[in-house]
Each structure stands twice: as structure tokens, then as C-alpha cells.
């Protein structure tokens, strides 16, 4: 059976340069991220080039994507949160395309590496902090001080609120990374069972079971890929709402 971890291996294609003693290389992860950006750009340009009254398939998909993310932002951050719509929409489409691309045989799942998901999560939290401080100043830090609480309790609650805020990028990154990693490993293992059973001459009653389970897992992975992109966008909108309306 093939090694299920091999599909997550980073491969270096070329060296781009050096920063000090650190080598900067172009990897398969970078390649798939560039491909994802290209696919999203072509998809949006193609879908919005005609802008007909009766939309075609591609225009309908673009409009549905727009409305889906817009409704997510409005429900989580209100109408004021629509100023962040381009940011949330870009994150949603980027994560979605990378998740779905990882399901293509012999491709690479970028979001199965926690360094990528952590970078996206830190970007979200960075935007929340920078915008919150720029708009509200020191009042933004009222996010960590619950109102109407006796001063004695603040010594307990303020550290809890700070830890809760710090844990946001951790949970945001680990959730996406863990779902992609675990799902793809399970899919690779059950797909490997088919080849092993065929090689052992066990075709008949036994081998169709891993095949059926692999098909079911593939459908589940497609659902998880879409769902995780939606969860990432929703949590981003909720966190941005704290930058818009800090305090309890």
C-alpha cells in the first residue's frame, strides 16, 4: 500500500534566491497557490465579462458565490461589515479552490500544511487588531474587559478574554489543517485497500466494499472542502465584527 503521508510532501522546483543564509525556493505548494489565484481570476473575469440580464452558467456561479459570501458577512458583521467583503470573499475563494484542488489525483493539498493555514489565520487576526486600533484607539482593548463586572472579577476574566482572543488564530488554522489532513489520509488508505485486494486476488465480495467506501469518502471530502471554506469565512466575519464593534 502506498504511503498515505507521501501526498503531503513538499517538493522544491527551483531556487529563487537567498536571504542571508536562508534559501528561498519555489515549491509545489507555491505552484498550486499560484494556480488557485489564476483559476479564481479567470473564473471571476469570465463570469463578469458578459453581465447579461439572463445570466449563463458561469455568471450564475459567480453571482451565487458573491451573494453567498455577502450574506455570510452581513449575518455575522452586519451591513457595516461589507467594507471587508473583498477580503472575506478572497479568503473564501482561495481556501475553497485549494481544498477542491487537493481532491484531484496526483495533486497537492496546500491547506493540509499548518504553516499555510496559520499564515491565513494570522492575517485575519492581524487585520482585526490593526483596523480595531485604527478606528477605536485604546477603546478596542475594551474587548478584553467585560462591562458591568466587579473590579475583583476582572483579574480573572481579563486573562481569560486575552487567552480566548489569542486562541482564535490557533483554532482557525488547526481546524482547516486537521480536516484536510485527516480526510485525505483516510481517503488514501481506503483507496490503497482496493489495489491491495486486487493484487491478492480477493475480487468479488470483499473488494467492492473499500471501493464503495472510497466513493463515499470522496463525496464527503468534497462536502468538507466546501464546508471548511465556509467556516473559515464565517469565523473571519465574526472576528471582524469585533474590530467594528469592540466591547461586550
mmCIF file of C-alpha atoms in Angstrom:
data_model
loop_
_atom_site.group_PDB
_atom_site.id
_atom_site.type_symbol
_atom_site.label_atom_id
_atom_site.label_comp_id
_atom_site.label_asym_id
_atom_site.label_seq_id
_atom_site.Cartn_x
_atom_site.Cartn_y
_atom_site.Cartn_z
ATOM 1 C CA UNK A 1 0.000 0.000 0.000
ATOM 2 C CA UNK A 2 1.284 3.480 -0.888
ATOM 3 C CA UNK A 3 2.419 5.722 1.932
ATOM 4 C CA UNK A 4 -0.579 7.981 2.800
ATOM 5 C CA UNK A 5 1.767 10.714 4.072
ATOM 6 C CA UNK A 6 3.704 10.929 0.797
ATOM 7 C CA UNK A 7 0.964 13.072 -0.787
ATOM 8 C CA UNK A 8 1.767 15.927 1.636
ATOM 9 C CA UNK A 9 5.490 16.062 0.863
ATOM 10 C CA UNK A 10 6.861 19.442 -0.212
ATOM 11 C CA UNK A 11 8.934 19.377 -3.398
ATOM 12 C CA UNK A 12 11.391 22.057 -4.442
ATOM 13 C CA UNK A 13 11.370 23.051 -8.117
ATOM 14 C CA UNK A 14 13.857 25.901 -8.281
ATOM 15 C CA UNK A 15 15.815 28.294 -6.086
ATOM 16 C CA UNK A 16 14.644 31.907 -6.231
ATOM 17 C CA UNK A 17 17.431 33.397 -4.174
ATOM 18 C CA UNK A 18 18.795 33.756 -0.666
ATOM 19 C CA UNK A 19 18.018 35.968 2.317
ATOM 20 C CA UNK A 20 21.130 35.764 4.439
ATOM 21 C CA UNK A 21 21.828 32.056 4.862
ATOM 22 C CA UNK A 22 18.181 31.130 4.166
ATOM 23 C CA UNK A 23 17.454 29.661 0.748
ATOM 24 C CA UNK A 24 14.203 30.786 -0.939
ATOM 25 C CA UNK A 25 12.768 28.011 -3.108
ATOM 26 C CA UNK A 26 9.727 27.635 -5.351
ATOM 27 C CA UNK A 27 7.778 24.568 -4.194
ATOM 28 C CA UNK A 28 4.738 22.607 -5.297
ATOM 29 C CA UNK A 29 2.808 24.439 -2.566
ATOM 30 C CA UNK A 30 3.650 27.805 -4.132
ATOM 31 C CA UNK A 31 2.772 26.440 -7.565
ATOM 32 C CA UNK A 32 -0.693 25.324 -6.501
ATOM 33 C CA UNK A 33 -1.337 28.636 -4.741
ATOM 34 C CA UNK A 34 -0.444 30.487 -7.953
ATOM 35 C CA UNK A 35 -2.707 28.149 -9.915
ATOM 36 C CA UNK A 36 -5.534 28.813 -7.435
ATOM 37 C CA UNK A 37 -5.123 32.583 -7.847
ATOM 38 C CA UNK A 38 -5.125 32.148 -11.634
ATOM 39 C CA UNK A 39 -8.252 29.966 -11.583
ATOM 40 C CA UNK A 40 -10.113 32.427 -9.346
ATOM 41 C CA UNK A 41 -9.079 35.372 -11.541
ATOM 42 C CA UNK A 42 -10.179 33.660 -14.755
ATOM 43 C CA UNK A 43 -13.412 32.479 -13.132
ATOM 44 C CA UNK A 44 -14.334 35.983 -11.986
ATOM 45 C CA UNK A 45 -13.305 37.684 -15.241
ATOM 46 C CA UNK A 46 -15.167 35.126 -17.333
ATOM 47 C CA UNK A 47 -18.281 35.307 -15.172
ATOM 48 C CA UNK A 48 -18.427 39.113 -15.144
ATOM 49 C CA UNK A 49 -17.359 39.821 -18.746
ATOM 50 C CA UNK A 50 -20.859 39.499 -20.227
ATOM 51 C CA UNK A 51 -23.055 40.714 -17.357
ATOM 52 C CA UNK A 52 -26.215 39.778 -19.243
ATOM 53 C CA UNK A 53 -29.700 40.212 -17.826
ATOM 54 C CA UNK A 54 -30.264 36.457 -18.152
ATOM 55 C CA UNK A 55 -27.031 35.007 -16.741
ATOM 56 C CA UNK A 56 -25.323 31.967 -18.156
ATOM 57 C CA UNK A 57 -23.839 29.154 -16.098
ATOM 58 C CA UNK A 58 -20.546 30.830 -15.251
ATOM 59 C CA UNK A 59 -22.166 34.194 -14.498
ATOM 60 C CA UNK A 60 -24.721 32.424 -12.291
ATOM 61 C CA UNK A 61 -21.945 30.687 -10.369
ATOM 62 C CA UNK A 62 -20.125 33.994 -9.863
ATOM 63 C CA UNK A 63 -23.300 35.742 -8.709
ATOM 64 C CA UNK A 64 -24.175 32.876 -6.358
ATOM 65 C CA UNK A 65 -20.666 32.981 -4.877
ATOM 66 C CA UNK A 66 -20.957 36.734 -4.399
ATOM 67 C CA UNK A 67 -24.368 36.544 -2.720
ATOM 68 C CA UNK A 68 -23.352 33.569 -0.580
ATOM 69 C CA UNK A 69 -20.339 35.352 0.904
ATOM 70 C CA UNK A 70 -22.179 38.701 1.117
ATOM 71 C CA UNK A 71 -24.979 37.100 3.144
ATOM 72 C CA UNK A 72 -22.389 35.441 5.372
ATOM 73 C CA UNK A 73 -20.688 38.777 6.066
ATOM 74 C CA UNK A 74 -23.975 40.596 6.678
ATOM 75 C CA UNK A 75 -25.268 37.926 9.075
ATOM 76 C CA UNK A 76 -22.030 37.902 11.079
ATOM 77 C CA UNK A 77 -20.824 41.516 10.955
ATOM 78 C CA UNK A 78 -23.861 43.498 9.802
ATOM 79 C CA UNK A 79 -24.047 45.879 6.854
ATOM 80 C CA UNK A 80 -21.024 47.764 8.176
ATOM 81 C CA UNK A 81 -19.014 44.596 7.754
ATOM 82 C CA UNK A 82 -19.470 44.779 3.967
ATOM 83 C CA UNK A 83 -16.399 47.033 3.827
ATOM 84 C CA UNK A 84 -14.470 43.810 4.459
ATOM 85 C CA UNK A 85 -16.360 41.871 1.785
ATOM 86 C CA UNK A 86 -13.448 41.814 -0.743
ATOM 87 C CA UNK A 87 -11.147 40.455 1.952
ATOM 88 C CA UNK A 88 -13.560 37.737 3.125
ATOM 89 C CA UNK A 89 -14.551 36.826 -0.438
ATOM 90 C CA UNK A 90 -10.898 36.455 -1.458
ATOM 91 C CA UNK A 91 -10.183 34.216 1.525
ATOM 92 C CA UNK A 92 -13.266 32.083 0.873
ATOM 93 C CA UNK A 93 -12.483 31.523 -2.797
ATOM 94 C CA UNK A 94 -8.782 30.926 -2.115
ATOM 95 C CA UNK A 95 -9.426 28.302 0.569
ATOM 96 C CA UNK A 96 -12.228 26.700 -1.450
ATOM 97 C CA UNK A 97 -10.167 26.276 -4.633
ATOM 98 C CA UNK A 98 -7.161 24.955 -2.700
ATOM 99 C CA UNK A 99 -9.363 22.453 -0.839
ATOM 100 C CA UNK A 100 -11.034 21.204 -4.013
ATOM 101 C CA UNK A 101 -7.751 21.083 -5.945
ATOM 102 C CA UNK A 102 -6.357 18.723 -3.337
ATOM 103 C CA UNK A 103 -9.003 16.145 -4.262
ATOM 104 C CA UNK A 104 -7.642 15.806 -7.809
ATOM 105 C CA UNK A 105 -5.480 12.661 -8.102
ATOM 106 C CA UNK A 106 -1.720 13.335 -8.008
ATOM 107 C CA UNK A 107 -2.292 16.959 -6.998
ATOM 108 C CA UNK A 108 -1.184 18.672 -3.790
ATOM 109 C CA UNK A 109 -3.329 19.812 -0.868
ATOM 110 C CA UNK A 110 -1.919 23.170 0.196
ATOM 111 C CA UNK A 111 -4.308 23.559 3.134
ATOM 112 C CA UNK A 112 -3.062 20.293 4.649
ATOM 113 C CA UNK A 113 0.041 22.201 5.820
ATOM 114 C CA UNK A 114 -0.481 24.113 9.033
ATOM 115 C CA UNK A 115 2.068 26.770 8.050
ATOM 116 C CA UNK A 116 -0.324 27.878 5.279
ATOM 117 C CA UNK A 117 -3.486 27.815 7.386
ATOM 118 C CA UNK A 118 -1.646 29.538 10.265
ATOM 119 C CA UNK A 119 -0.481 32.307 7.911
ATOM 120 C CA UNK A 120 -4.064 32.879 6.748
ATOM 121 C CA UNK A 121 -5.348 32.876 10.333
ATOM 122 C CA UNK A 122 -2.659 35.342 11.460
ATOM 123 C CA UNK A 123 -3.572 37.564 8.507
ATOM 124 C CA UNK A 124 -7.199 37.625 9.694
ATOM 125 C CA UNK A 125 -6.299 38.403 13.310
ATOM 126 C CA UNK A 126 -3.779 41.000 12.148
ATOM 127 C CA UNK A 127 -6.485 42.790 10.156
ATOM 128 C CA UNK A 128 -8.808 42.669 13.185
ATOM 129 C CA UNK A 129 -6.206 44.186 15.521
ATOM 130 C CA UNK A 130 -4.892 46.837 13.111
ATOM 131 C CA UNK A 131 -8.346 48.001 11.998
ATOM 132 C CA UNK A 132 -9.735 47.886 15.536
ATOM 133 C CA UNK A 133 -6.914 50.022 16.931
ATOM 134 C CA UNK A 134 -7.001 52.446 13.976
ATOM 135 C CA UNK A 135 -10.757 53.001 14.289
ATOM 136 C CA UNK A 136 -11.328 52.820 18.036
ATOM 137 C CA UNK A 137 -7.904 53.503 19.547
ATOM 138 C CA UNK A 138 -7.487 52.205 23.076
ATOM 139 C CA UNK A 139 -11.237 51.577 23.274
ATOM 140 C CA UNK A 140 -10.603 48.487 21.143
ATOM 141 C CA UNK A 141 -8.974 46.829 24.138
ATOM 142 C CA UNK A 142 -12.331 47.036 25.878
ATOM 143 C CA UNK A 143 -12.863 43.778 24.028
ATOM 144 C CA UNK A 144 -10.932 42.128 26.846
ATOM 145 C CA UNK A 145 -12.778 43.926 29.675
ATOM 146 C CA UNK A 146 -16.400 42.776 30.177
ATOM 147 C CA UNK A 147 -18.694 45.622 31.170
ATOM 148 C CA UNK A 148 -20.662 45.570 34.395
ATOM 149 C CA UNK A 149 -18.243 43.175 36.098
ATOM 150 C CA UNK A 150 -16.955 43.900 39.627
ATOM 151 C CA UNK A 151 -13.282 45.009 39.620
ATOM 152 C CA UNK A 152 -12.333 41.977 41.712
ATOM 153 C CA UNK A 153 -13.526 39.627 38.950
ATOM 154 C CA UNK A 154 -11.597 41.479 36.250
ATOM 155 C CA UNK A 155 -8.345 39.946 37.484
ATOM 156 C CA UNK A 156 -9.784 36.579 36.462
ATOM 157 C CA UNK A 157 -11.873 37.495 33.420
ATOM 158 C CA UNK A 158 -9.378 39.725 31.594
ATOM 159 C CA UNK A 159 -6.710 36.971 31.280
ATOM 160 C CA UNK A 160 -9.431 34.562 30.138
ATOM 161 C CA UNK A 161 -10.565 37.018 27.445
ATOM 162 C CA UNK A 162 -6.975 37.557 26.297
ATOM 163 C CA UNK A 163 -6.326 33.811 26.091
ATOM 164 C CA UNK A 164 -9.614 33.380 24.209
ATOM 165 C CA UNK A 165 -8.563 36.034 21.689
ATOM 166 C CA UNK A 166 -5.097 34.532 21.240
ATOM 167 C CA UNK A 167 -6.614 31.076 20.686
ATOM 168 C CA UNK A 168 -8.631 32.331 17.709
ATOM 169 C CA UNK A 169 -5.859 32.043 15.102
ATOM 170 C CA UNK A 170 -4.863 28.680 16.596
ATOM 171 C CA UNK A 171 -8.350 27.214 16.305
ATOM 172 C CA UNK A 172 -8.889 28.817 12.893
ATOM 173 C CA UNK A 173 -5.713 27.300 11.454
ATOM 174 C CA UNK A 174 -5.833 23.901 13.185
ATOM 175 C CA UNK A 175 -9.469 23.283 12.208
ATOM 176 C CA UNK A 176 -8.781 23.703 8.490
ATOM 177 C CA UNK A 177 -5.438 21.894 8.571
ATOM 178 C CA UNK A 178 -6.705 18.915 10.603
ATOM 179 C CA UNK A 179 -9.808 18.349 8.477
ATOM 180 C CA UNK A 180 -7.869 18.395 5.215
ATOM 181 C CA UNK A 181 -5.047 16.224 6.548
ATOM 182 C CA UNK A 182 -7.217 13.571 8.223
ATOM 183 C CA UNK A 183 -9.692 13.347 5.360
ATOM 184 C CA UNK A 184 -7.026 12.898 2.703
ATOM 185 C CA UNK A 185 -5.162 10.286 4.734
ATOM 186 C CA UNK A 186 -8.366 8.266 5.217
ATOM 187 C CA UNK A 187 -9.171 8.573 1.508
ATOM 188 C CA UNK A 188 -5.673 7.405 0.512
ATOM 189 C CA UNK A 189 -5.777 4.435 2.888
ATOM 190 C CA UNK A 190 -9.120 3.119 1.669
ATOM 191 C CA UNK A 191 -8.137 3.694 -1.949
ATOM 192 C CA UNK A 192 -4.983 1.661 -1.262
ATOM 193 C CA UNK A 193 -7.109 -1.226 0.029
ATOM 194 C CA UNK A 194 -8.600 -1.656 -3.438
ATOM 195 C CA UNK A 195 -5.240 -2.183 -5.103
ATOM 196 C CA UNK A 196 -4.084 -4.499 -2.305
ATOM 197 C CA UNK A 197 -7.188 -6.672 -2.538
ATOM 198 C CA UNK A 198 -6.970 -6.849 -6.319
ATOM 199 C CA UNK A 199 -3.299 -7.852 -6.104
ATOM 200 C CA UNK A 200 -4.228 -10.566 -3.597
ATOM 201 C CA UNK A 201 -6.952 -11.919 -5.882
ATOM 202 C CA UNK A 202 -9.714 -11.005 -3.474
ATOM 203 C CA UNK A 203 -12.022 -9.510 -6.091
ATOM 204 C CA UNK A 204 -15.646 -10.484 -5.640
ATOM 205 C CA UNK A 205 -17.407 -9.942 -2.351
ATOM 206 C CA UNK A 206 -14.656 -8.207 -0.369
ATOM 207 C CA UNK A 207 -13.009 -5.664 -2.684
ATOM 208 C CA UNK A 208 -16.152 -3.719 -3.717
ATOM 209 C CA UNK A 209 -16.575 -2.633 -0.088
ATOM 210 C CA UNK A 210 -13.432 -0.427 0.021
ATOM 211 C CA UNK A 211 -14.363 0.881 -3.435
ATOM 212 C CA UNK A 212 -17.839 1.901 -2.261
ATOM 213 C CA UNK A 213 -16.388 3.442 0.886
ATOM 214 C CA UNK A 214 -13.790 5.330 -1.173
ATOM 215 C CA UNK A 215 -16.527 6.792 -3.372
ATOM 216 C CA UNK A 216 -18.497 7.785 -0.271
ATOM 217 C CA UNK A 217 -15.396 9.315 1.329
ATOM 218 C CA UNK A 218 -14.664 11.279 -1.846
ATOM 219 C CA UNK A 219 -18.170 12.757 -1.775
ATOM 220 C CA UNK A 220 -17.723 13.524 1.923
ATOM 221 C CA UNK A 221 -14.365 15.184 1.269
ATOM 222 C CA UNK A 222 -15.951 17.447 -1.364
ATOM 223 C CA UNK A 223 -18.564 18.446 1.209
ATOM 224 C CA UNK A 224 -15.878 19.022 3.869
ATOM 225 C CA UNK A 225 -13.793 21.103 1.425
ATOM 226 C CA UNK A 226 -16.724 23.446 0.788
ATOM 227 C CA UNK A 227 -17.823 23.453 4.431
ATOM 228 C CA UNK A 228 -14.352 24.323 5.742
ATOM 229 C CA UNK A 229 -14.092 27.260 3.335
ATOM 230 C CA UNK A 230 -17.497 28.448 4.575
ATOM 231 C CA UNK A 231 -16.493 28.030 8.241
ATOM 232 C CA UNK A 232 -13.266 29.951 7.616
ATOM 233 C CA UNK A 233 -15.196 32.810 6.002
ATOM 234 C CA UNK A 234 -17.846 32.823 8.742
ATOM 235 C CA UNK A 235 -15.339 32.909 11.591
ATOM 236 C CA UNK A 236 -13.398 35.630 9.783
ATOM 237 C CA UNK A 237 -16.583 37.718 9.600
ATOM 238 C CA UNK A 238 -17.308 37.132 13.281
ATOM 239 C CA UNK A 239 -13.787 38.190 14.269
ATOM 240 C CA UNK A 240 -14.005 41.269 12.041
ATOM 241 C CA UNK A 241 -17.224 42.195 13.825
ATOM 242 C CA UNK A 242 -15.143 42.603 16.986
ATOM 243 C CA UNK A 243 -12.983 45.137 15.161
ATOM 244 C CA UNK A 244 -16.115 47.036 14.122
ATOM 245 C CA UNK A 245 -17.888 46.787 17.476
ATOM 246 C CA UNK A 246 -15.395 46.113 20.276
ATOM 247 C CA UNK A 247 -16.510 45.662 23.848
ATOM 248 C CA UNK A 248 -19.108 43.459 25.497
#
